[in-house]
mmCIF file with all atom_site columns, C-alpha atoms in Angstrom:
data_model
loop_
_atom_site.group_PDB
_atom_site.id
_atom_site.type_symbol
_atom_site.label_atom_id
_atom_site.label_alt_id
_atom_site.label_comp_id
_atom_site.label_asym_id
_atom_site.label_entity_id
_atom_site.label_seq_id
_atom_site.pdbx_PDB_ins_code
_atom_site.Cartn_x
_atom_site.Cartn_y
_atom_site.Cartn_z
_atom_site.occupancy
_atom_site.B_iso_or_equiv
_atom_site.pdbx_formal_charge
_atom_site.auth_seq_id
_atom_site.auth_comp_id
_atom_site.auth_asym_id
_atom_site.auth_atom_id
_atom_site.pdbx_PDB_model_num
ATOM 1   C CA . MET A 1 1   ? 0.000   0.000   0.000   1.00 40.00 ? 1   MET A CA 1
ATOM 2   C CA . ARG A 1 2   ? 1.207   3.320   -0.950  1.00 44.00 ? 2   ARG A CA 1
ATOM 3   C CA . VAL A 1 3   ? 0.701   6.341   1.297   1.00 41.00 ? 3   VAL A CA 1
ATOM 4   C CA . ASN A 1 4   ? 0.673   9.737   -0.277  1.00 48.00 ? 4   ASN A CA 1
ATOM 5   C CA . GLY A 1 5   ? 1.819   12.858  1.489   1.00 48.00 ? 5   GLY A CA 1
ATOM 6   C CA . ASP A 1 6   ? -1.698  13.989  2.409   1.00 50.00 ? 6   ASP A CA 1
ATOM 7   C CA . THR A 1 7   ? -2.558  10.700  4.091   1.00 44.00 ? 7   THR A CA 1
ATOM 8   C CA . LEU A 1 8   ? 0.727   10.705  5.995   1.00 40.00 ? 8   LEU A CA 1
ATOM 9   C CA . ASP A 1 9   ? 0.086   14.219  7.241   1.00 47.00 ? 9   ASP A CA 1
ATOM 10  C CA . ALA A 1 10  ? -3.402  13.219  8.318   1.00 45.00 ? 10  ALA A CA 1
ATOM 11  C CA . LEU A 1 11  ? -2.041  10.209  10.277  1.00 42.00 ? 11  LEU A CA 1
ATOM 12  C CA . MET A 1 12  ? 0.614   12.275  12.042  1.00 44.00 ? 12  MET A CA 1
ATOM 13  C CA . VAL A 1 13  ? -1.808  14.905  13.291  1.00 47.00 ? 13  VAL A CA 1
ATOM 14  C CA . ALA A 1 14  ? -4.438  12.396  14.411  1.00 49.00 ? 14  ALA A CA 1
ATOM 15  C CA . ARG A 1 15  ? -5.639  13.329  17.823  1.00 55.00 ? 15  ARG A CA 1
ATOM 16  C CA . LEU A 1 16  ? -7.886  11.669  20.325  1.00 54.00 ? 16  LEU A CA 1
ATOM 17  C CA . HIS A 1 17  ? -11.384 12.957  20.273  1.00 59.00 ? 17  HIS A CA 1
ATOM 18  C CA . GLU A 1 18  ? -13.782 13.003  23.136  1.00 68.00 ? 18  GLU A CA 1
ATOM 19  C CA . GLY A 1 19  ? -15.471 9.722   22.227  1.00 66.00 ? 19  GLY A CA 1
ATOM 20  C CA . ASP A 1 20  ? -12.304 7.791   21.411  1.00 62.00 ? 20  ASP A CA 1
ATOM 21  C CA . PRO A 1 21  ? -11.424 4.850   23.728  1.00 63.00 ? 21  PRO A CA 1
ATOM 22  C CA . LEU A 1 22  ? -8.514  5.306   26.142  1.00 59.00 ? 22  LEU A CA 1
ATOM 23  C CA . PRO A 1 23  ? -5.745  2.758   26.763  1.00 56.00 ? 23  PRO A CA 1
ATOM 24  C CA . PRO A 1 24  ? -6.341  0.442   29.730  1.00 57.00 ? 24  PRO A CA 1
ATOM 25  C CA . ASP A 1 25  ? -5.325  1.660   33.204  1.00 54.00 ? 25  ASP A CA 1
ATOM 26  C CA . ASP A 1 26  ? -2.796  -1.135  33.678  1.00 52.00 ? 26  ASP A CA 1
ATOM 27  C CA . ARG A 1 27  ? -0.600  0.323   30.963  1.00 49.00 ? 27  ARG A CA 1
ATOM 28  C CA . VAL A 1 28  ? 1.415   2.737   33.006  1.00 45.00 ? 28  VAL A CA 1
ATOM 29  C CA . ARG A 1 29  ? 4.306   4.677   31.629  1.00 46.00 ? 29  ARG A CA 1
ATOM 30  C CA . ALA A 1 30  ? 7.732   3.411   32.752  1.00 47.00 ? 30  ALA A CA 1
ATOM 31  C CA . SER A 1 31  ? 8.535   6.695   34.468  1.00 45.00 ? 31  SER A CA 1
ATOM 32  C CA . GLU A 1 32  ? 5.644   6.204   36.894  1.00 42.00 ? 32  GLU A CA 1
ATOM 33  C CA . ARG A 1 33  ? 7.017   2.865   38.081  1.00 47.00 ? 33  ARG A CA 1
ATOM 34  C CA . LEU A 1 34  ? 9.201   2.743   41.127  1.00 53.00 ? 34  LEU A CA 1
ATOM 35  C CA . VAL A 1 35  ? 12.870  3.293   40.367  1.00 79.00 ? 35  VAL A CA 1
ATOM 36  C CA . LEU A 1 36  ? 14.291  0.791   42.836  1.00 83.00 ? 36  LEU A CA 1
ATOM 37  C CA . ALA A 1 37  ? 17.977  1.655   42.410  1.00 85.00 ? 37  ALA A CA 1
ATOM 38  C CA . ASP A 1 38  ? 17.421  5.329   43.242  1.00 87.00 ? 38  ASP A CA 1
ATOM 39  C CA . LEU A 1 39  ? 15.253  4.438   46.206  1.00 89.00 ? 39  LEU A CA 1
ATOM 40  C CA . TYR A 1 40  ? 17.866  1.952   47.447  1.00 91.00 ? 40  TYR A CA 1
ATOM 41  C CA . HIS A 1 41  ? 20.633  4.557   47.393  1.00 89.00 ? 41  HIS A CA 1
ATOM 42  C CA . ALA A 1 42  ? 18.432  7.063   49.172  1.00 90.00 ? 42  ALA A CA 1
ATOM 43  C CA . GLN A 1 43  ? 16.838  4.798   51.805  1.00 92.00 ? 43  GLN A CA 1
ATOM 44  C CA . ALA A 1 44  ? 19.239  1.895   52.480  1.00 92.00 ? 44  ALA A CA 1
ATOM 45  C CA . PRO A 1 45  ? 21.413  3.818   55.011  1.00 93.00 ? 45  PRO A CA 1
ATOM 46  C CA . ARG A 1 46  ? 18.331  4.903   56.962  1.00 94.00 ? 46  ARG A CA 1
ATOM 47  C CA . LEU A 1 47  ? 16.956  1.365   56.991  1.00 94.00 ? 47  LEU A CA 1
ATOM 48  C CA . PHE A 1 48  ? 20.328  -0.053  58.027  1.00 93.00 ? 48  PHE A CA 1
ATOM 49  C CA . ARG A 1 49  ? 20.458  2.287   61.031  1.00 93.00 ? 49  ARG A CA 1
ATOM 50  C CA . PHE A 1 50  ? 16.878  1.309   61.920  1.00 92.00 ? 50  PHE A CA 1
ATOM 51  C CA . PHE A 1 51  ? 17.719  -2.403  61.876  1.00 91.00 ? 51  PHE A CA 1
ATOM 52  C CA . ALA A 1 52  ? 21.167  -2.004  63.472  1.00 91.00 ? 52  ALA A CA 1
ATOM 53  C CA . ARG A 1 53  ? 19.585  -0.411  66.555  1.00 91.00 ? 53  ARG A CA 1
ATOM 54  C CA . ARG A 1 54  ? 17.332  -3.441  66.966  1.00 89.00 ? 54  ARG A CA 1
ATOM 55  C CA . THR A 1 55  ? 19.455  -6.396  65.725  1.00 87.00 ? 55  THR A CA 1
ATOM 56  C CA . ASP A 1 56  ? 23.100  -7.264  65.143  1.00 84.00 ? 56  ASP A CA 1
ATOM 57  C CA . ARG A 1 57  ? 25.033  -5.827  62.201  1.00 82.00 ? 57  ARG A CA 1
ATOM 58  C CA . GLN A 1 58  ? 24.915  -8.878  59.905  1.00 83.00 ? 58  GLN A CA 1
ATOM 59  C CA . ASP A 1 59  ? 21.190  -9.288  60.428  1.00 89.00 ? 59  ASP A CA 1
ATOM 60  C CA . ALA A 1 60  ? 20.698  -5.599  59.679  1.00 91.00 ? 60  ALA A CA 1
ATOM 61  C CA . HIS A 1 61  ? 22.260  -6.018  56.226  1.00 91.00 ? 61  HIS A CA 1
ATOM 62  C CA . ASP A 1 62  ? 20.078  -9.045  55.528  1.00 92.00 ? 62  ASP A CA 1
ATOM 63  C CA . LEU A 1 63  ? 16.944  -7.249  56.680  1.00 93.00 ? 63  LEU A CA 1
ATOM 64  C CA . VAL A 1 64  ? 17.673  -4.241  54.447  1.00 93.00 ? 64  VAL A CA 1
ATOM 65  C CA . GLN A 1 65  ? 17.961  -6.591  51.462  1.00 92.00 ? 65  GLN A CA 1
ATOM 66  C CA . GLU A 1 66  ? 14.777  -8.423  52.436  1.00 93.00 ? 66  GLU A CA 1
ATOM 67  C CA . SER A 1 67  ? 12.911  -5.121  52.768  1.00 93.00 ? 67  SER A CA 1
ATOM 68  C CA . PHE A 1 68  ? 13.852  -4.038  49.262  1.00 92.00 ? 68  PHE A CA 1
ATOM 69  C CA . ALA A 1 69  ? 13.066  -7.480  47.856  1.00 91.00 ? 69  ALA A CA 1
ATOM 70  C CA . ARG A 1 70  ? 9.577   -7.305  49.356  1.00 92.00 ? 70  ARG A CA 1
ATOM 71  C CA . LEU A 1 71  ? 9.120   -3.760  48.076  1.00 91.00 ? 71  LEU A CA 1
ATOM 72  C CA . ALA A 1 72  ? 10.098  -4.814  44.546  1.00 89.00 ? 72  ALA A CA 1
ATOM 73  C CA . LYS A 1 73  ? 7.720   -7.772  44.690  1.00 90.00 ? 73  LYS A CA 1
ATOM 74  C CA . ALA A 1 74  ? 4.874   -5.613  45.971  1.00 88.00 ? 74  ALA A CA 1
ATOM 75  C CA . ASP A 1 75  ? 5.519   -3.012  43.279  1.00 85.00 ? 75  ASP A CA 1
ATOM 76  C CA . ALA A 1 76  ? 5.555   -5.648  40.541  1.00 85.00 ? 76  ALA A CA 1
ATOM 77  C CA . THR A 1 77  ? 2.252   -7.178  41.621  1.00 87.00 ? 77  THR A CA 1
ATOM 78  C CA . ARG A 1 78  ? 0.325   -3.933  41.992  1.00 84.00 ? 78  ARG A CA 1
ATOM 79  C CA . ALA A 1 79  ? -1.682  -2.391  39.184  1.00 83.00 ? 79  ALA A CA 1
ATOM 80  C CA . SER A 1 80  ? -0.837  1.141   40.262  1.00 84.00 ? 80  SER A CA 1
ATOM 81  C CA . PRO A 1 81  ? 2.512   2.415   41.427  1.00 82.00 ? 81  PRO A CA 1
ATOM 82  C CA . ILE A 1 82  ? 3.270   2.765   45.131  1.00 84.00 ? 82  ILE A CA 1
ATOM 83  C CA . ARG A 1 83  ? 2.606   6.409   45.916  1.00 86.00 ? 83  ARG A CA 1
ATOM 84  C CA . LYS A 1 84  ? 4.861   6.764   48.981  1.00 89.00 ? 84  LYS A CA 1
ATOM 85  C CA . PRO A 1 85  ? 7.593   4.139   48.650  1.00 89.00 ? 85  PRO A CA 1
ATOM 86  C CA . GLU A 1 86  ? 9.559   5.457   51.658  1.00 91.00 ? 86  GLU A CA 1
ATOM 87  C CA . ALA A 1 87  ? 6.599   4.984   53.983  1.00 92.00 ? 87  ALA A CA 1
ATOM 88  C CA . TYR A 1 88  ? 5.817   1.611   52.395  1.00 92.00 ? 88  TYR A CA 1
ATOM 89  C CA . LEU A 1 89  ? 9.430   0.562   52.960  1.00 94.00 ? 89  LEU A CA 1
ATOM 90  C CA . SER A 1 90  ? 9.285   1.662   56.608  1.00 93.00 ? 90  SER A CA 1
ATOM 91  C CA . GLN A 1 91  ? 6.158   -0.428  57.136  1.00 95.00 ? 91  GLN A CA 1
ATOM 92  C CA . ILE A 1 92  ? 7.841   -3.436  55.530  1.00 94.00 ? 92  ILE A CA 1
ATOM 93  C CA . ALA A 1 93  ? 10.825  -2.973  57.888  1.00 94.00 ? 93  ALA A CA 1
ATOM 94  C CA . THR A 1 94  ? 8.575   -2.786  60.938  1.00 94.00 ? 94  THR A CA 1
ATOM 95  C CA . ASN A 1 95  ? 6.688   -5.887  59.838  1.00 94.00 ? 95  ASN A CA 1
ATOM 96  C CA . LEU A 1 96  ? 9.937   -7.786  59.295  1.00 94.00 ? 96  LEU A CA 1
ATOM 97  C CA . LEU A 1 97  ? 11.026  -7.049  62.874  1.00 92.00 ? 97  LEU A CA 1
ATOM 98  C CA . ARG A 1 98  ? 7.611   -8.075  64.203  1.00 93.00 ? 98  ARG A CA 1
ATOM 99  C CA . ASN A 1 99  ? 7.758   -11.329 62.259  1.00 92.00 ? 99  ASN A CA 1
ATOM 100 C CA . ARG A 1 100 ? 11.252  -12.060 63.613  1.00 91.00 ? 100 ARG A CA 1
ATOM 101 C CA . ALA A 1 101 ? 10.140  -11.379 67.190  1.00 90.00 ? 101 ALA A CA 1
ATOM 102 C CA . ARG A 1 102 ? 7.078   -13.566 66.733  1.00 91.00 ? 102 ARG A CA 1
ATOM 103 C CA . ALA A 1 103 ? 9.204   -16.393 65.295  1.00 90.00 ? 103 ALA A CA 1
ATOM 104 C CA . ALA A 1 104 ? 11.718  -16.093 68.163  1.00 87.00 ? 104 ALA A CA 1
ATOM 105 C CA . LEU A 1 105 ? 8.880   -16.293 70.677  1.00 87.00 ? 105 LEU A CA 1
ATOM 106 C CA . GLN A 1 106 ? 7.486   -19.391 68.974  1.00 89.00 ? 106 GLN A CA 1
ATOM 107 C CA . ARG A 1 107 ? 10.935  -21.026 69.018  1.00 87.00 ? 107 ARG A CA 1
ATOM 108 C CA . SER A 1 108 ? 11.388  -20.273 72.715  1.00 84.00 ? 108 SER A CA 1
ATOM 109 C CA . LEU A 1 109 ? 7.908   -21.551 73.538  1.00 81.00 ? 109 LEU A CA 1
ATOM 110 C CA . ALA A 1 110 ? 8.650   -24.746 71.631  1.00 82.00 ? 110 ALA A CA 1
ATOM 111 C CA . HIS A 1 111 ? 11.628  -25.350 73.936  1.00 81.00 ? 111 HIS A CA 1
ATOM 112 C CA . HIS A 1 112 ? 9.782   -24.360 77.114  1.00 77.00 ? 112 HIS A CA 1
ATOM 113 C CA . VAL A 1 113 ? 9.344   -27.067 79.723  1.00 75.00 ? 113 VAL A CA 1
ATOM 114 C CA . PRO A 1 114 ? 7.021   -26.315 82.645  1.00 77.00 ? 114 PRO A CA 1
ATOM 115 C CA . ALA A 1 115 ? 8.688   -26.433 86.051  1.00 73.00 ? 115 ALA A CA 1
ATOM 116 C CA . GLU A 1 116 ? 6.232   -29.094 87.199  1.00 76.00 ? 116 GLU A CA 1
ATOM 117 C CA . GLU A 1 117 ? 7.622   -31.482 84.592  1.00 76.00 ? 117 GLU A CA 1
ATOM 118 C CA . VAL A 1 118 ? 11.291  -31.026 85.515  1.00 73.00 ? 118 VAL A CA 1
ATOM 119 C CA . PRO A 1 119 ? 12.564  -33.610 87.968  1.00 74.00 ? 119 PRO A CA 1
ATOM 120 C CA . LEU A 1 120 ? 14.128  -31.604 90.771  1.00 69.00 ? 120 LEU A CA 1
ATOM 121 C CA . VAL A 1 121 ? 17.079  -33.037 92.622  1.00 71.00 ? 121 VAL A CA 1
ATOM 122 C CA . GLY A 1 122 ? 16.715  -33.032 96.360  1.00 70.00 ? 122 GLY A CA 1
ATOM 123 C CA . ALA A 1 123 ? 19.471  -32.238 98.799  1.00 74.00 ? 123 ALA A CA 1
ATOM 124 C CA . ASP A 1 124 ? 22.294  -34.756 98.727  1.00 79.00 ? 124 ASP A CA 1
ATOM 125 C CA . LEU A 1 125 ? 21.949  -36.267 102.188 1.00 83.00 ? 125 LEU A CA 1
ATOM 126 C CA . VAL A 1 126 ? 25.241  -38.156 101.950 1.00 86.00 ? 126 VAL A CA 1
ATOM 127 C CA . ALA A 1 127 ? 27.186  -34.969 101.078 1.00 85.00 ? 127 ALA A CA 1
ATOM 128 C CA . ALA A 1 128 ? 25.423  -33.044 103.843 1.00 86.00 ? 128 ALA A CA 1
ATOM 129 C CA . THR A 1 129 ? 26.282  -35.760 106.381 1.00 90.00 ? 129 THR A CA 1
ATOM 130 C CA . GLU A 1 130 ? 29.927  -35.846 105.249 1.00 88.00 ? 130 GLU A CA 1
ATOM 131 C CA . ALA A 1 131 ? 30.204  -32.049 105.478 1.00 88.00 ? 131 ALA A CA 1
ATOM 132 C CA . ARG A 1 132 ? 28.720  -32.061 108.976 1.00 91.00 ? 132 ARG A CA 1
ATOM 133 C CA . ASP A 1 133 ? 31.157  -34.802 110.052 1.00 90.00 ? 133 ASP A CA 1
ATOM 134 C CA . GLU A 1 134 ? 34.101  -32.866 108.620 1.00 88.00 ? 134 GLU A CA 1
ATOM 135 C CA . LEU A 1 135 ? 33.038  -29.726 110.482 1.00 89.00 ? 135 LEU A CA 1
ATOM 136 C CA . ASN A 1 136 ? 32.794  -31.714 113.721 1.00 90.00 ? 136 ASN A CA 1
ATOM 137 C CA . ARG A 1 137 ? 36.307  -33.139 113.185 1.00 89.00 ? 137 ARG A CA 1
ATOM 138 C CA . LEU A 1 138 ? 37.640  -29.645 112.459 1.00 89.00 ? 138 LEU A CA 1
ATOM 139 C CA . GLN A 1 139 ? 36.002  -28.192 115.553 1.00 91.00 ? 139 GLN A CA 1
ATOM 140 C CA . ASN A 1 140 ? 37.326  -31.013 117.757 1.00 91.00 ? 140 ASN A CA 1
ATOM 141 C CA . ALA A 1 141 ? 40.822  -30.557 116.308 1.00 91.00 ? 141 ALA A CA 1
ATOM 142 C CA . LEU A 1 142 ? 40.674  -26.799 117.007 1.00 91.00 ? 142 LEU A CA 1
ATOM 143 C CA . MET A 1 143 ? 39.667  -27.474 120.603 1.00 92.00 ? 143 MET A CA 1
ATOM 144 C CA . ARG A 1 144 ? 42.719  -29.760 121.062 1.00 92.00 ? 144 ARG A CA 1
ATOM 145 C CA . LEU A 1 145 ? 45.116  -26.927 120.076 1.00 92.00 ? 145 LEU A CA 1
ATOM 146 C CA . ARG A 1 146 ? 46.818  -24.929 122.795 1.00 93.00 ? 146 ARG A CA 1
ATOM 147 C CA . PRO A 1 147 ? 44.763  -21.794 123.562 1.00 93.00 ? 147 PRO A CA 1
ATOM 148 C CA . LYS A 1 148 ? 47.439  -19.373 122.318 1.00 93.00 ? 148 LYS A CA 1
ATOM 149 C CA . THR A 1 149 ? 47.921  -21.283 119.029 1.00 93.00 ? 149 THR A CA 1
ATOM 150 C CA . ARG A 1 150 ? 44.136  -21.527 118.557 1.00 93.00 ? 150 ARG A CA 1
ATOM 151 C CA . ALA A 1 151 ? 43.702  -17.768 119.205 1.00 94.00 ? 151 ALA A CA 1
ATOM 152 C CA . ILE A 1 152 ? 46.451  -16.867 116.692 1.00 93.00 ? 152 ILE A CA 1
ATOM 153 C CA . PHE A 1 153 ? 45.003  -19.229 114.054 1.00 93.00 ? 153 PHE A CA 1
ATOM 154 C CA . LEU A 1 154 ? 41.438  -17.882 114.446 1.00 92.00 ? 154 LEU A CA 1
ATOM 155 C CA . ALA A 1 155 ? 42.651  -14.258 114.493 1.00 93.00 ? 155 ALA A CA 1
ATOM 156 C CA . HIS A 1 156 ? 44.384  -14.757 111.152 1.00 93.00 ? 156 HIS A CA 1
ATOM 157 C CA . ARG A 1 157 ? 41.927  -17.083 109.365 1.00 90.00 ? 157 ARG A CA 1
ATOM 158 C CA . LEU A 1 158 ? 38.577  -15.849 110.690 1.00 89.00 ? 158 LEU A CA 1
ATOM 159 C CA . ASP A 1 159 ? 39.241  -12.224 111.597 1.00 90.00 ? 159 ASP A CA 1
ATOM 160 C CA . GLY A 1 160 ? 41.657  -11.608 108.709 1.00 91.00 ? 160 GLY A CA 1
ATOM 161 C CA . GLN A 1 161 ? 44.355  -10.021 110.865 1.00 92.00 ? 161 GLN A CA 1
ATOM 162 C CA . SER A 1 162 ? 47.885  -9.857  109.495 1.00 93.00 ? 162 SER A CA 1
ATOM 163 C CA . TYR A 1 163 ? 50.821  -11.567 111.159 1.00 93.00 ? 163 TYR A CA 1
ATOM 164 C CA . ALA A 1 164 ? 52.203  -8.140  112.139 1.00 94.00 ? 164 ALA A CA 1
ATOM 165 C CA . ASP A 1 165 ? 48.948  -7.145  113.871 1.00 93.00 ? 165 ASP A CA 1
ATOM 166 C CA . ILE A 1 166 ? 48.780  -10.456 115.737 1.00 93.00 ? 166 ILE A CA 1
ATOM 167 C CA . ALA A 1 167 ? 52.445  -10.083 116.742 1.00 94.00 ? 167 ALA A CA 1
ATOM 168 C CA . LYS A 1 168 ? 51.790  -6.599  118.230 1.00 94.00 ? 168 LYS A CA 1
ATOM 169 C CA . ARG A 1 169 ? 48.685  -7.779  120.086 1.00 92.00 ? 169 ARG A CA 1
ATOM 170 C CA . THR A 1 170 ? 50.272  -10.927 121.552 1.00 92.00 ? 170 THR A CA 1
ATOM 171 C CA . GLY A 1 171 ? 53.789  -9.569  122.130 1.00 93.00 ? 171 GLY A CA 1
ATOM 172 C CA . LEU A 1 172 ? 55.333  -12.217 119.878 1.00 93.00 ? 172 LEU A CA 1
ATOM 173 C CA . SER A 1 173 ? 57.616  -11.712 116.920 1.00 94.00 ? 173 SER A CA 1
ATOM 174 C CA . ILE A 1 174 ? 56.314  -12.268 113.407 1.00 92.00 ? 174 ILE A CA 1
ATOM 175 C CA . LYS A 1 175 ? 58.385  -15.465 113.281 1.00 94.00 ? 175 LYS A CA 1
ATOM 176 C CA . GLY A 1 176 ? 56.636  -16.610 116.479 1.00 93.00 ? 176 GLY A CA 1
ATOM 177 C CA . VAL A 1 177 ? 53.206  -16.011 114.884 1.00 94.00 ? 177 VAL A CA 1
ATOM 178 C CA . GLU A 1 178 ? 54.325  -17.955 111.799 1.00 94.00 ? 178 GLU A CA 1
ATOM 179 C CA . TRP A 1 179 ? 55.442  -20.838 114.054 1.00 95.00 ? 179 TRP A CA 1
ATOM 180 C CA . HIS A 1 180 ? 52.001  -20.987 115.759 1.00 93.00 ? 180 HIS A CA 1
ATOM 181 C CA . MET A 1 181 ? 50.230  -20.847 112.386 1.00 93.00 ? 181 MET A CA 1
ATOM 182 C CA . THR A 1 182 ? 52.385  -23.695 111.040 1.00 93.00 ? 182 THR A CA 1
ATOM 183 C CA . LYS A 1 183 ? 51.605  -25.796 114.112 1.00 93.00 ? 183 LYS A CA 1
ATOM 184 C CA . ALA A 1 184 ? 47.846  -25.140 113.840 1.00 93.00 ? 184 ALA A CA 1
ATOM 185 C CA . ILE A 1 185 ? 47.687  -25.897 110.096 1.00 91.00 ? 185 ILE A CA 1
ATOM 186 C CA . ALA A 1 186 ? 49.664  -29.122 110.457 1.00 92.00 ? 186 ALA A CA 1
ATOM 187 C CA . HIS A 1 187 ? 47.470  -30.279 113.365 1.00 90.00 ? 187 HIS A CA 1
ATOM 188 C CA . LEU A 1 188 ? 44.211  -29.518 111.467 1.00 89.00 ? 188 LEU A CA 1
ATOM 189 C CA . ASP A 1 189 ? 45.509  -31.213 108.332 1.00 88.00 ? 189 ASP A CA 1
ATOM 190 C CA . ARG A 1 190 ? 46.297  -34.403 110.261 1.00 88.00 ? 190 ARG A CA 1
ATOM 191 C CA . ALA A 1 191 ? 42.888  -34.332 111.925 1.00 85.00 ? 191 ALA A CA 1
ATOM 192 C CA . LEU A 1 192 ? 41.002  -33.928 108.620 1.00 82.00 ? 192 LEU A CA 1
ATOM 193 C CA . ARG A 1 193 ? 42.990  -36.669 106.846 1.00 83.00 ? 193 ARG A CA 1
ATOM 194 C CA . ALA A 1 194 ? 42.426  -39.169 109.650 1.00 77.00 ? 194 ALA A CA 1
ATOM 195 C CA . ARG A 1 195 ? 38.968  -40.656 109.327 1.00 63.00 ? 195 ARG A CA 1
#
C-alpha cells in the first residue's frame, strides 16, 4: 500500500477525540514505576540504622535486602505504582522485625518445659552428712590446740588479721606467729585426713 503525502500528514496529526477509547489503566508509563535503584541509594542507610539499633550488624544487612526485595515484589504485583515508597518501605521494615520477634517467641515456647515437669534433685543427704562430720572433726581438732595457738590461728583465718597485727597484740615476733600458724595448720591437716 502506498501512502501519499496527504494521508501521511493526516495520520501524524491524528488526535484523540472526546469519544475515542482510552488505553487500559494497567498500561502505566515506565517513568511512573518505582525506580528501585534510586530508592535503594536514598533509603538503604536509613533502613540499616533502623535495623542495626534493633538487631546485630549482619542481620541488619540481611533485613535491608529483604525489605527491598519485598518492596520490589509488591511493586511488581500492583496495578498502580506505590505512591509513597519510603513509607511503604518503613512499614515493611517494621513488619519484618515483628515477624522475627514472633518467630523467636514461637521457638522459645517450643523449647519451654514447665517447672512441674522437671525432675528436681533433692538435697544430697550423703554430702550433707559428710560435710557435717568434717566440720565436727575440724572443731574437735581446734579445741585440742593450745589456747594461744588456737587464738592466733582464728585471728588470722577468721578475723583476717595480718601476722604483724597479731604479733603486736600478743607480744610475739612475726616469726613466732608464723610458728604458731604452722603448728595449727599441720594439726588440722592431720585431723582432717584421719577418718
